[in-house]
Amino acid sequence: DGGITQSPKYLFRKEGQNVTLSCEQNLNHDAMYWYRQDPGQGLRLIYYSQIVNDFQKGDIAEGYSVSREKKESFPLTVTSAQKNPTAFYLCASSIKVSTDTQYFGPGTRLTVL
Amino acid sequence: SQQGEEDPQALSIQEGENATMNCSYKTSINNLQWYRQNSGRGLVHLILIRSNEREKHSGRLRVTLDTSKKSSSLLITASRAADTASYFCATPPGGSYIPTFGRGTSLIVHP
């Protein structure tokens, strides 16, 4: 059963805490992406990775960090430096960055208490 | 800033009617994609149209592209309640491979 998974579905965090969102894919895609979506807004790119051990900042990388140690996994850490982290986070993958279609996970809704 | 912007922001129709939503973009493109998002879920790719294509069909979906006007439209024919979702256009700005997404059109189809 191929696809892209994210966990957890809902996540609650206290102010000042770091939290890590999981993203896994078994599509054998090289490229992976993290987006943030706020209510009534489009998707904004946080980070992307073209290949293992490589990643690039997107439009809103401040307060976030990522790693890409395995092809299948691209976890996102929301640090305490992120001033307004409450949002819906979407992970996506594509065959390559230059490939047109992105495949999305189901999302993680992060709420800061 | 966003490359693509959808219009209208919200659309409410009755089942069986057609739904048309539009996307305008700013820079030259190689392709434009439409995605669908059900409430609280991830996005699903619907259709891609390349810059040398003017129209494309997929089931009840019809997409047009007018590069001279820098605009695209998505038509859903004979809409169903299950078509209720947000629809986004996405296209890479010039010089980039990674698409940027508009704010979306929220479509409600009443049974």
mmCIF file with all atom_site columns, C-alpha atoms in Angstrom:
data_model
loop_
_atom_site.group_PDB
_atom_site.id
_atom_site.type_symbol
_atom_site.label_atom_id
_atom_site.label_alt_id
_atom_site.label_comp_id
_atom_site.label_asym_id
_atom_site.label_entity_id
_atom_site.label_seq_id
_atom_site.pdbx_PDB_ins_code
_atom_site.Cartn_x
_atom_site.Cartn_y
_atom_site.Cartn_z
_atom_site.occupancy
_atom_site.B_iso_or_equiv
_atom_site.pdbx_formal_charge
_atom_site.auth_seq_id
_atom_site.auth_comp_id
_atom_site.auth_asym_id
_atom_site.auth_atom_id
_atom_site.pdbx_PDB_model_num
ATOM 1   C CA . ASP A 1 1   ? 0.000   0.000  0.000   1.00 0.00 ? 1   ASP A CA 1
ATOM 2   C CA . GLY A 1 2   ? 2.041   2.935  -1.289  1.00 0.00 ? 2   GLY A CA 1
ATOM 3   C CA . GLY A 1 3   ? 1.671   6.410  -0.006  1.00 0.00 ? 3   GLY A CA 1
ATOM 4   C CA . ILE A 1 4   ? 2.797   9.166  2.271   1.00 0.00 ? 4   ILE A CA 1
ATOM 5   C CA . THR A 1 5   ? 1.962   9.186  5.956   1.00 0.00 ? 5   THR A CA 1
ATOM 6   C CA . GLN A 1 6   ? 2.158   11.823 8.652   1.00 0.00 ? 6   GLN A CA 1
ATOM 7   C CA . SER A 1 7   ? 1.925   11.422 12.374  1.00 0.00 ? 7   SER A CA 1
ATOM 8   C CA . PRO A 1 8   ? 0.451   12.360 14.661  1.00 0.00 ? 8   PRO A CA 1
ATOM 9   C CA . LYS A 1 9   ? -2.818  13.687 13.219  1.00 0.00 ? 9   LYS A CA 1
ATOM 10  C CA . TYR A 1 10  ? -3.234  16.129 16.109  1.00 0.00 ? 10  TYR A CA 1
ATOM 11  C CA . LEU A 1 11  ? -0.457  17.534 18.277  1.00 0.00 ? 11  LEU A CA 1
ATOM 12  C CA . PHE A 1 12  ? -0.587  19.842 21.235  1.00 0.00 ? 12  PHE A CA 1
ATOM 13  C CA . ARG A 1 13  ? 2.431   21.705 22.505  1.00 0.00 ? 13  ARG A CA 1
ATOM 14  C CA . LYS A 1 14  ? 3.131   24.048 25.344  1.00 0.00 ? 14  LYS A CA 1
ATOM 15  C CA . GLU A 1 15  ? 4.814   27.326 24.570  1.00 0.00 ? 15  GLU A CA 1
ATOM 16  C CA . GLY A 1 16  ? 8.589   27.049 24.673  1.00 0.00 ? 16  GLY A CA 1
ATOM 17  C CA . GLN A 1 17  ? 8.695   23.369 23.693  1.00 0.00 ? 17  GLN A CA 1
ATOM 18  C CA . ASN A 1 18  ? 10.156  21.905 20.541  1.00 0.00 ? 18  ASN A CA 1
ATOM 19  C CA . VAL A 1 19  ? 8.062   19.325 18.735  1.00 0.00 ? 19  VAL A CA 1
ATOM 20  C CA . THR A 1 20  ? 8.795   16.981 15.826  1.00 0.00 ? 20  THR A CA 1
ATOM 21  C CA . LEU A 1 21  ? 6.323   16.046 13.109  1.00 0.00 ? 21  LEU A CA 1
ATOM 22  C CA . SER A 1 22  ? 6.842   12.801 11.257  1.00 0.00 ? 22  SER A CA 1
ATOM 23  C CA . CYS A 1 23  ? 6.590   12.271 7.497   1.00 0.00 ? 23  CYS A CA 1
ATOM 24  C CA . GLU A 1 24  ? 7.252   8.935  5.798   1.00 0.00 ? 24  GLU A CA 1
ATOM 25  C CA . GLN A 1 25  ? 6.817   7.853  2.188   1.00 0.00 ? 25  GLN A CA 1
ATOM 26  C CA . ASN A 1 26  ? 7.211   4.504  0.447   1.00 0.00 ? 26  ASN A CA 1
ATOM 27  C CA . LEU A 1 27  ? 6.815   5.865  -3.081  1.00 0.00 ? 27  LEU A CA 1
ATOM 28  C CA . ASN A 1 28  ? 10.580  5.835  -3.689  1.00 0.00 ? 28  ASN A CA 1
ATOM 29  C CA . HIS A 1 29  ? 10.439  9.581  -4.349  1.00 0.00 ? 29  HIS A CA 1
ATOM 30  C CA . ASP A 1 30  ? 13.626  11.621 -4.184  1.00 0.00 ? 30  ASP A CA 1
ATOM 31  C CA . ALA A 1 31  ? 11.983  14.940 -3.331  1.00 0.00 ? 31  ALA A CA 1
ATOM 32  C CA . MET A 1 32  ? 10.065  15.804 -0.186  1.00 0.00 ? 32  MET A CA 1
ATOM 33  C CA . TYR A 1 33  ? 8.466   19.005 1.047   1.00 0.00 ? 33  TYR A CA 1
ATOM 34  C CA . TRP A 1 34  ? 6.944   20.606 4.119   1.00 0.00 ? 34  TRP A CA 1
ATOM 35  C CA . TYR A 1 35  ? 4.168   23.175 3.849   1.00 0.00 ? 35  TYR A CA 1
ATOM 36  C CA . ARG A 1 36  ? 2.275   25.213 6.392   1.00 0.00 ? 36  ARG A CA 1
ATOM 37  C CA . GLN A 1 37  ? -1.406  26.074 5.899   1.00 0.00 ? 37  GLN A CA 1
ATOM 38  C CA . ASP A 1 38  ? -3.257  28.669 7.938   1.00 0.00 ? 38  ASP A CA 1
ATOM 39  C CA . PRO A 1 39  ? -7.067  29.031 7.855   1.00 0.00 ? 39  PRO A CA 1
ATOM 40  C CA . GLY A 1 40  ? -8.272  30.417 4.535   1.00 0.00 ? 40  GLY A CA 1
ATOM 41  C CA . GLN A 1 41  ? -4.731  30.573 3.228   1.00 0.00 ? 41  GLN A CA 1
ATOM 42  C CA . GLY A 1 42  ? -2.752  28.801 0.612   1.00 0.00 ? 42  GLY A CA 1
ATOM 43  C CA . LEU A 1 43  ? 0.202   26.549 1.305   1.00 0.00 ? 43  LEU A CA 1
ATOM 44  C CA . ARG A 1 44  ? 3.500   28.139 2.198   1.00 0.00 ? 44  ARG A CA 1
ATOM 45  C CA . LEU A 1 45  ? 6.729   26.232 1.674   1.00 0.00 ? 45  LEU A CA 1
ATOM 46  C CA . ILE A 1 46  ? 8.850   25.684 4.807   1.00 0.00 ? 46  ILE A CA 1
ATOM 47  C CA . TYR A 1 47  ? 11.622  23.361 3.589   1.00 0.00 ? 47  TYR A CA 1
ATOM 48  C CA . TYR A 1 48  ? 12.233  20.961 0.763   1.00 0.00 ? 48  TYR A CA 1
ATOM 49  C CA . SER A 1 49  ? 14.721  18.203 0.061   1.00 0.00 ? 49  SER A CA 1
ATOM 50  C CA . GLN A 1 50  ? 15.854  17.047 -3.347  1.00 0.00 ? 50  GLN A CA 1
ATOM 51  C CA . ILE A 1 51  ? 17.812  14.054 -2.148  1.00 0.00 ? 51  ILE A CA 1
ATOM 52  C CA . VAL A 1 52  ? 19.065  12.336 1.000   1.00 0.00 ? 52  VAL A CA 1
ATOM 53  C CA . ASN A 1 53  ? 21.277  14.529 3.191   1.00 0.00 ? 53  ASN A CA 1
ATOM 54  C CA . ASP A 1 54  ? 20.251  17.664 1.319   1.00 0.00 ? 54  ASP A CA 1
ATOM 55  C CA . PHE A 1 55  ? 17.574  20.214 2.121   1.00 0.00 ? 55  PHE A CA 1
ATOM 56  C CA . GLN A 1 56  ? 16.813  23.825 1.234   1.00 0.00 ? 56  GLN A CA 1
ATOM 57  C CA . LYS A 1 57  ? 14.910  26.598 2.973   1.00 0.00 ? 57  LYS A CA 1
ATOM 58  C CA . GLY A 1 58  ? 11.565  27.618 1.606   1.00 0.00 ? 58  GLY A CA 1
ATOM 59  C CA . ASP A 1 59  ? 9.710   30.886 2.065   1.00 0.00 ? 59  ASP A CA 1
ATOM 60  C CA . ILE A 1 60  ? 9.074   30.581 5.824   1.00 0.00 ? 60  ILE A CA 1
ATOM 61  C CA . ALA A 1 61  ? 11.920  28.470 7.272   1.00 0.00 ? 61  ALA A CA 1
ATOM 62  C CA . GLU A 1 62  ? 12.566  30.585 10.364  1.00 0.00 ? 62  GLU A CA 1
ATOM 63  C CA . GLY A 1 63  ? 11.782  28.670 13.557  1.00 0.00 ? 63  GLY A CA 1
ATOM 64  C CA . TYR A 1 64  ? 11.779  25.284 11.804  1.00 0.00 ? 64  TYR A CA 1
ATOM 65  C CA . SER A 1 65  ? 14.405  22.617 11.168  1.00 0.00 ? 65  SER A CA 1
ATOM 66  C CA . VAL A 1 66  ? 14.481  19.405 9.151   1.00 0.00 ? 66  VAL A CA 1
ATOM 67  C CA . SER A 1 67  ? 16.674  16.399 8.469   1.00 0.00 ? 67  SER A CA 1
ATOM 68  C CA . ARG A 1 68  ? 16.816  13.918 5.611   1.00 0.00 ? 68  ARG A CA 1
ATOM 69  C CA . GLU A 1 69  ? 18.907  10.963 6.774   1.00 0.00 ? 69  GLU A CA 1
ATOM 70  C CA . LYS A 1 70  ? 16.809  8.408  4.892   1.00 0.00 ? 70  LYS A CA 1
ATOM 71  C CA . LYS A 1 71  ? 15.061  8.627  1.549   1.00 0.00 ? 71  LYS A CA 1
ATOM 72  C CA . GLU A 1 72  ? 11.755  7.616  3.124   1.00 0.00 ? 72  GLU A CA 1
ATOM 73  C CA . SER A 1 73  ? 11.722  10.081 5.997   1.00 0.00 ? 73  SER A CA 1
ATOM 74  C CA . PHE A 1 74  ? 11.669  13.880 6.278   1.00 0.00 ? 74  PHE A CA 1
ATOM 75  C CA . PRO A 1 75  ? 10.831  14.951 9.856   1.00 0.00 ? 75  PRO A CA 1
ATOM 76  C CA . LEU A 1 76  ? 10.064  18.569 10.682  1.00 0.00 ? 76  LEU A CA 1
ATOM 77  C CA . THR A 1 77  ? 10.932  20.107 14.045  1.00 0.00 ? 77  THR A CA 1
ATOM 78  C CA . VAL A 1 78  ? 8.989   23.154 15.140  1.00 0.00 ? 78  VAL A CA 1
ATOM 79  C CA . THR A 1 79  ? 11.247  24.978 17.562  1.00 0.00 ? 79  THR A CA 1
ATOM 80  C CA . SER A 1 80  ? 10.421  27.389 20.333  1.00 0.00 ? 80  SER A CA 1
ATOM 81  C CA . ALA A 1 81  ? 11.759  30.146 18.062  1.00 0.00 ? 81  ALA A CA 1
ATOM 82  C CA . GLN A 1 82  ? 8.712   29.812 15.832  1.00 0.00 ? 82  GLN A CA 1
ATOM 83  C CA . LYS A 1 83  ? 6.509   32.624 17.113  1.00 0.00 ? 83  LYS A CA 1
ATOM 84  C CA . ASN A 1 84  ? 3.147   31.435 15.836  1.00 0.00 ? 84  ASN A CA 1
ATOM 85  C CA . PRO A 1 85  ? 3.326   27.678 15.262  1.00 0.00 ? 85  PRO A CA 1
ATOM 86  C CA . THR A 1 86  ? -0.375  26.821 15.490  1.00 0.00 ? 86  THR A CA 1
ATOM 87  C CA . ALA A 1 87  ? -1.252  25.654 11.973  1.00 0.00 ? 87  ALA A CA 1
ATOM 88  C CA . PHE A 1 88  ? -1.944  22.675 9.719   1.00 0.00 ? 88  PHE A CA 1
ATOM 89  C CA . TYR A 1 89  ? 1.282   21.091 8.438   1.00 0.00 ? 89  TYR A CA 1
ATOM 90  C CA . LEU A 1 90  ? 1.385   19.168 5.196   1.00 0.00 ? 90  LEU A CA 1
ATOM 91  C CA . CYS A 1 91  ? 4.158   16.948 3.916   1.00 0.00 ? 91  CYS A CA 1
ATOM 92  C CA . ALA A 1 92  ? 4.446   16.078 0.238   1.00 0.00 ? 92  ALA A CA 1
ATOM 93  C CA . SER A 1 93  ? 6.731   14.140 -2.069  1.00 0.00 ? 93  SER A CA 1
ATOM 94  C CA . SER A 1 94  ? 7.447   13.966 -5.775  1.00 0.00 ? 94  SER A CA 1
ATOM 95  C CA . ILE A 1 95  ? 9.641   11.777 -7.967  1.00 0.00 ? 95  ILE A CA 1
ATOM 96  C CA . LYS A 1 96  ? 12.082  14.649 -8.307  1.00 0.00 ? 96  LYS A CA 1
ATOM 97  C CA . VAL A 1 97  ? 11.899  18.382 -7.569  1.00 0.00 ? 97  VAL A CA 1
ATOM 98  C CA . SER A 1 98  ? 11.612  18.948 -11.312 1.00 0.00 ? 98  SER A CA 1
ATOM 99  C CA . THR A 1 99  ? 8.694   16.511 -11.555 1.00 0.00 ? 99  THR A CA 1
ATOM 100 C CA . ASP A 1 100 ? 5.309   18.080 -11.760 1.00 0.00 ? 100 ASP A CA 1
ATOM 101 C CA . THR A 1 101 ? 2.980   16.204 -9.458  1.00 0.00 ? 101 THR A CA 1
ATOM 102 C CA . GLN A 1 102 ? 3.236   16.300 -5.678  1.00 0.00 ? 102 GLN A CA 1
ATOM 103 C CA . TYR A 1 103 ? 1.646   13.663 -3.477  1.00 0.00 ? 103 TYR A CA 1
ATOM 104 C CA . PHE A 1 104 ? 0.440   14.863 -0.097  1.00 0.00 ? 104 PHE A CA 1
ATOM 105 C CA . GLY A 1 105 ? 0.120   13.265 3.301   1.00 0.00 ? 105 GLY A CA 1
ATOM 106 C CA . PRO A 1 106 ? -3.025  13.697 5.435   1.00 0.00 ? 106 PRO A CA 1
ATOM 107 C CA . GLY A 1 107 ? -1.526  16.506 7.514   1.00 0.00 ? 107 GLY A CA 1
ATOM 108 C CA . THR A 1 108 ? -0.778  17.215 11.165  1.00 0.00 ? 108 THR A CA 1
ATOM 109 C CA . ARG A 1 109 ? -2.695  19.882 13.055  1.00 0.00 ? 109 ARG A CA 1
ATOM 110 C CA . LEU A 1 110 ? -0.433  21.516 15.631  1.00 0.00 ? 110 LEU A CA 1
ATOM 111 C CA . THR A 1 111 ? -1.915  23.585 18.422  1.00 0.00 ? 111 THR A CA 1
ATOM 112 C CA . VAL A 1 112 ? 0.159   25.552 20.888  1.00 0.00 ? 112 VAL A CA 1
ATOM 113 C CA . LEU A 1 113 ? -1.500  25.838 24.287  1.00 0.00 ? 113 LEU A CA 1
ATOM 114 C CA . SER B 2 1   ? 4.069   36.676 -2.978  1.00 0.00 ? 1   SER B CA 1
ATOM 115 C CA . GLN B 2 2   ? 1.847   33.957 -4.405  1.00 0.00 ? 2   GLN B CA 1
ATOM 116 C CA . GLN B 2 3   ? 2.143   33.027 -8.044  1.00 0.00 ? 3   GLN B CA 1
ATOM 117 C CA . GLY B 2 4   ? -1.453  31.928 -8.476  1.00 0.00 ? 4   GLY B CA 1
ATOM 118 C CA . GLU B 2 5   ? -4.673  33.391 -7.137  1.00 0.00 ? 5   GLU B CA 1
ATOM 119 C CA . GLU B 2 6   ? -8.035  31.673 -7.389  1.00 0.00 ? 6   GLU B CA 1
ATOM 120 C CA . ASP B 2 7   ? -11.335 33.403 -7.951  1.00 0.00 ? 7   ASP B CA 1
ATOM 121 C CA . PRO B 2 8   ? -13.933 33.343 -6.513  1.00 0.00 ? 8   PRO B CA 1
ATOM 122 C CA . GLN B 2 9   ? -12.853 32.711 -2.928  1.00 0.00 ? 9   GLN B CA 1
ATOM 123 C CA . ALA B 2 10  ? -16.106 30.885 -2.262  1.00 0.00 ? 10  ALA B CA 1
ATOM 124 C CA . LEU B 2 11  ? -18.730 29.300 -4.493  1.00 0.00 ? 11  LEU B CA 1
ATOM 125 C CA . SER B 2 12  ? -22.056 27.774 -3.465  1.00 0.00 ? 12  SER B CA 1
ATOM 126 C CA . ILE B 2 13  ? -24.159 25.827 -5.976  1.00 0.00 ? 13  ILE B CA 1
ATOM 127 C CA . GLN B 2 14  ? -26.822 23.157 -6.178  1.00 0.00 ? 14  GLN B CA 1
ATOM 128 C CA . GLU B 2 15  ? -26.122 19.564 -7.088  1.00 0.00 ? 15  GLU B CA 1
ATOM 129 C CA . GLY B 2 16  ? -26.235 19.081 -10.844 1.00 0.00 ? 16  GLY B CA 1
ATOM 130 C CA . GLU B 2 17  ? -25.031 22.586 -11.660 1.00 0.00 ? 17  GLU B CA 1
ATOM 131 C CA . ASN B 2 18  ? -21.627 23.340 -13.159 1.00 0.00 ? 18  ASN B CA 1
ATOM 132 C CA . ALA B 2 19  ? -18.910 24.980 -11.064 1.00 0.00 ? 19  ALA B CA 1
ATOM 133 C CA . THR B 2 20  ? -16.269 27.223 -12.598 1.00 0.00 ? 20  THR B CA 1
ATOM 134 C CA . MET B 2 21  ? -13.262 28.582 -10.766 1.00 0.00 ? 21  MET B CA 1
ATOM 135 C CA . ASN B 2 22  ? -10.446 30.663 -12.134 1.00 0.00 ? 22  ASN B CA 1
ATOM 136 C CA . CYS B 2 23  ? -6.767  31.079 -11.474 1.00 0.00 ? 23  CYS B CA 1
ATOM 137 C CA . SER B 2 24  ? -4.583  34.007 -12.460 1.00 0.00 ? 24  SER B CA 1
ATOM 138 C CA . TYR B 2 25  ? -0.812  33.940 -12.263 1.00 0.00 ? 25  TYR B CA 1
ATOM 139 C CA . LYS B 2 26  ? 2.000   36.435 -12.619 1.00 0.00 ? 26  LYS B CA 1
ATOM 140 C CA . THR B 2 27  ? 4.992   35.004 -14.458 1.00 0.00 ? 27  THR B CA 1
ATOM 141 C CA . SER B 2 28  ? 5.488   32.721 -17.438 1.00 0.00 ? 28  SER B CA 1
ATOM 142 C CA . ILE B 2 29  ? 4.931   29.049 -16.654 1.00 0.00 ? 29  ILE B CA 1
ATOM 143 C CA . ASN B 2 30  ? 5.777   25.566 -17.911 1.00 0.00 ? 30  ASN B CA 1
ATOM 144 C CA . ASN B 2 31  ? 2.686   23.998 -16.439 1.00 0.00 ? 31  ASN B CA 1
ATOM 145 C CA . LEU B 2 32  ? -0.223  24.631 -14.115 1.00 0.00 ? 32  LEU B CA 1
ATOM 146 C CA . GLN B 2 33  ? -1.847  22.141 -11.798 1.00 0.00 ? 33  GLN B CA 1
ATOM 147 C CA . TRP B 2 34  ? -5.136  21.932 -9.947  1.00 0.00 ? 34  TRP B CA 1
ATOM 148 C CA . TYR B 2 35  ? -5.472  20.231 -6.584  1.00 0.00 ? 35  TYR B CA 1
ATOM 149 C CA . ARG B 2 36  ? -8.423  19.455 -4.358  1.00 0.00 ? 36  ARG B CA 1
ATOM 150 C CA . GLN B 2 37  ? -8.509  19.489 -0.551  1.00 0.00 ? 37  GLN B CA 1
ATOM 151 C CA . ASN B 2 38  ? -11.295 18.088 1.549   1.00 0.00 ? 38  ASN B CA 1
ATOM 152 C CA . SER B 2 39  ? -11.685 19.776 4.912   1.00 0.00 ? 39  SER B CA 1
ATOM 153 C CA . GLY B 2 40  ? -8.847  18.887 7.277   1.00 0.00 ? 40  GLY B CA 1
ATOM 154 C CA . ARG B 2 41  ? -7.163  16.569 4.779   1.00 0.00 ? 41  ARG B CA 1
ATOM 155 C CA . GLY B 2 42  ? -4.188  16.597 2.448   1.00 0.00 ? 42  GLY B CA 1
ATOM 156 C CA . LEU B 2 43  ? -4.290  17.804 -1.131  1.00 0.00 ? 43  LEU B CA 1
ATOM 157 C CA . VAL B 2 44  ? -5.072  15.507 -4.035  1.00 0.00 ? 44  VAL B CA 1
ATOM 158 C CA . HIS B 2 45  ? -3.733  16.179 -7.512  1.00 0.00 ? 45  HIS B CA 1
ATOM 159 C CA . LEU B 2 46  ? -6.510  16.566 -10.077 1.00 0.00 ? 46  LEU B CA 1
ATOM 160 C CA . ILE B 2 47  ? -5.027  17.606 -13.378 1.00 0.00 ? 47  ILE B CA 1
ATOM 161 C CA . LEU B 2 48  ? -1.961  19.184 -14.952 1.00 0.00 ? 48  LEU B CA 1
ATOM 162 C CA . ILE B 2 49  ? -1.959  21.325 -18.068 1.00 0.00 ? 49  ILE B CA 1
ATOM 163 C CA . ARG B 2 50  ? 1.228   22.286 -19.855 1.00 0.00 ? 50  ARG B CA 1
ATOM 164 C CA . SER B 2 51  ? 1.938   25.699 -21.327 1.00 0.00 ? 51  SER B CA 1
ATOM 165 C CA . ASN B 2 52  ? 1.536   24.411 -24.898 1.00 0.00 ? 52  ASN B CA 1
ATOM 166 C CA . GLU B 2 53  ? -1.918  22.995 -24.169 1.00 0.00 ? 53  GLU B CA 1
ATOM 167 C CA . ARG B 2 54  ? -5.133  25.007 -24.258 1.00 0.00 ? 54  ARG B CA 1
ATOM 168 C CA . GLU B 2 55  ? -7.624  22.522 -22.819 1.00 0.00 ? 55  GLU B CA 1
ATOM 169 C CA . LYS B 2 56  ? -7.597  19.254 -20.969 1.00 0.00 ? 56  LYS B CA 1
ATOM 170 C CA . HIS B 2 57  ? -10.311 16.916 -19.731 1.00 0.00 ? 57  HIS B CA 1
ATOM 171 C CA . SER B 2 58  ? -10.468 14.329 -16.987 1.00 0.00 ? 58  SER B CA 1
ATOM 172 C CA . GLY B 2 59  ? -13.859 12.816 -16.291 1.00 0.00 ? 59  GLY B CA 1
ATOM 173 C CA . ARG B 2 60  ? -16.152 15.670 -15.200 1.00 0.00 ? 60  ARG B CA 1
ATOM 174 C CA . LEU B 2 61  ? -13.225 18.090 -15.020 1.00 0.00 ? 61  LEU B CA 1
ATOM 175 C CA . ARG B 2 62  ? -12.256 20.469 -17.780 1.00 0.00 ? 62  ARG B CA 1
ATOM 176 C CA . VAL B 2 63  ? -9.254  22.758 -17.468 1.00 0.00 ? 63  VAL B CA 1
ATOM 177 C CA . THR B 2 64  ? -8.363  25.567 -19.837 1.00 0.00 ? 64  THR B CA 1
ATOM 178 C CA . LEU B 2 65  ? -5.209  27.622 -20.035 1.00 0.00 ? 65  LEU B CA 1
ATOM 179 C CA . ASP B 2 66  ? -4.766  31.030 -21.656 1.00 0.00 ? 66  ASP B CA 1
ATOM 180 C CA . THR B 2 67  ? -1.109  31.970 -21.460 1.00 0.00 ? 67  THR B CA 1
ATOM 181 C CA . SER B 2 68  ? -1.717  35.348 -23.113 1.00 0.00 ? 68  SER B CA 1
ATOM 182 C CA . LYS B 2 69  ? -3.999  36.301 -20.216 1.00 0.00 ? 69  LYS B CA 1
ATOM 183 C CA . LYS B 2 70  ? -1.993  34.346 -17.647 1.00 0.00 ? 70  LYS B CA 1
ATOM 184 C CA . SER B 2 71  ? -5.113  32.559 -16.492 1.00 0.00 ? 71  SER B CA 1
ATOM 185 C CA . SER B 2 72  ? -6.624  29.107 -16.138 1.00 0.00 ? 72  SER B CA 1
ATOM 186 C CA . SER B 2 73  ? -10.070 27.836 -15.327 1.00 0.00 ? 73  SER B CA 1
ATOM 187 C CA . LEU B 2 74  ? -11.371 24.630 -13.788 1.00 0.00 ? 74  LEU B CA 1
ATOM 188 C CA . LEU B 2 75  ? -14.869 23.529 -14.710 1.00 0.00 ? 75  LEU B CA 1
ATOM 189 C CA . ILE B 2 76  ? -16.633 20.769 -12.804 1.00 0.00 ? 76  ILE B CA 1
ATOM 190 C CA . THR B 2 77  ? -19.684 19.604 -14.693 1.00 0.00 ? 77  THR B CA 1
ATOM 191 C CA . ALA B 2 78  ? -22.804 18.074 -13.135 1.00 0.00 ? 78  ALA B CA 1
ATOM 192 C CA . SER B 2 79  ? -21.498 18.716 -9.640  1.00 0.00 ? 79  SER B CA 1
ATOM 193 C CA . ARG B 2 80  ? -22.204 16.379 -6.732  1.00 0.00 ? 80  ARG B CA 1
ATOM 194 C CA . ALA B 2 81  ? -22.321 16.954 -2.994  1.00 0.00 ? 81  ALA B CA 1
ATOM 195 C CA . ALA B 2 82  ? -19.090 14.954 -2.798  1.00 0.00 ? 82  ALA B CA 1
ATOM 196 C CA . ASP B 2 83  ? -17.354 17.666 -4.849  1.00 0.00 ? 83  ASP B CA 1
ATOM 197 C CA . THR B 2 84  ? -17.566 19.956 -1.807  1.00 0.00 ? 84  THR B CA 1
ATOM 198 C CA . ALA B 2 85  ? -13.938 20.888 -1.113  1.00 0.00 ? 85  ALA B CA 1
ATOM 199 C CA . SER B 2 86  ? -11.344 23.604 -1.611  1.00 0.00 ? 86  SER B CA 1
ATOM 200 C CA . TYR B 2 87  ? -9.652  23.780 -4.996  1.00 0.00 ? 87  TYR B CA 1
ATOM 201 C CA . PHE B 2 88  ? -6.164  25.172 -5.483  1.00 0.00 ? 88  PHE B CA 1
ATOM 202 C CA . CYS B 2 89  ? -4.142  26.065 -8.522  1.00 0.00 ? 89  CYS B CA 1
ATOM 203 C CA . ALA B 2 90  ? -0.392  25.635 -8.332  1.00 0.00 ? 90  ALA B CA 1
ATOM 204 C CA . THR B 2 91  ? 2.346   26.672 -10.679 1.00 0.00 ? 91  THR B CA 1
ATOM 205 C CA . PRO B 2 92  ? 6.092   27.263 -10.345 1.00 0.00 ? 92  PRO B CA 1
ATOM 206 C CA . PRO B 2 93  ? 7.093   30.897 -10.699 1.00 0.00 ? 93  PRO B CA 1
ATOM 207 C CA . GLY B 2 94  ? 9.594   31.622 -13.424 1.00 0.00 ? 94  GLY B CA 1
ATOM 208 C CA . GLY B 2 95  ? 12.964  29.985 -12.808 1.00 0.00 ? 95  GLY B CA 1
ATOM 209 C CA . SER B 2 96  ? 11.672  27.643 -10.119 1.00 0.00 ? 96  SER B CA 1
ATOM 210 C CA . TYR B 2 97  ? 10.605  24.017 -10.171 1.00 0.00 ? 97  TYR B CA 1
ATOM 211 C CA . ILE B 2 98  ? 8.518   24.177 -7.020  1.00 0.00 ? 98  ILE B CA 1
ATOM 212 C CA . PRO B 2 99  ? 4.901   25.232 -7.415  1.00 0.00 ? 99  PRO B CA 1
ATOM 213 C CA . THR B 2 100 ? 3.349   27.923 -5.289  1.00 0.00 ? 100 THR B CA 1
ATOM 214 C CA . PHE B 2 101 ? -0.272  27.544 -4.260  1.00 0.00 ? 101 PHE B CA 1
ATOM 215 C CA . GLY B 2 102 ? -3.037  30.124 -4.247  1.00 0.00 ? 102 GLY B CA 1
ATOM 216 C CA . ARG B 2 103 ? -5.506  30.633 -1.382  1.00 0.00 ? 103 ARG B CA 1
ATOM 217 C CA . GLY B 2 104 ? -8.024  28.360 -3.042  1.00 0.00 ? 104 GLY B CA 1
ATOM 218 C CA . THR B 2 105 ? -11.696 28.422 -3.961  1.00 0.00 ? 105 THR B CA 1
ATOM 219 C CA . SER B 2 106 ? -14.032 26.920 -1.386  1.00 0.00 ? 106 SER B CA 1
ATOM 220 C CA . LEU B 2 107 ? -16.794 25.057 -3.225  1.00 0.00 ? 107 LEU B CA 1
ATOM 221 C CA . ILE B 2 108 ? -19.986 23.962 -1.492  1.00 0.00 ? 108 ILE B CA 1
ATOM 222 C CA . VAL B 2 109 ? -22.401 21.780 -3.436  1.00 0.00 ? 109 VAL B CA 1
ATOM 223 C CA . HIS B 2 110 ? -25.829 21.538 -1.829  1.00 0.00 ? 110 HIS B CA 1
ATOM 224 C CA . PRO B 2 111 ? -27.703 18.245 -2.272  1.00 0.00 ? 111 PRO B CA 1
#
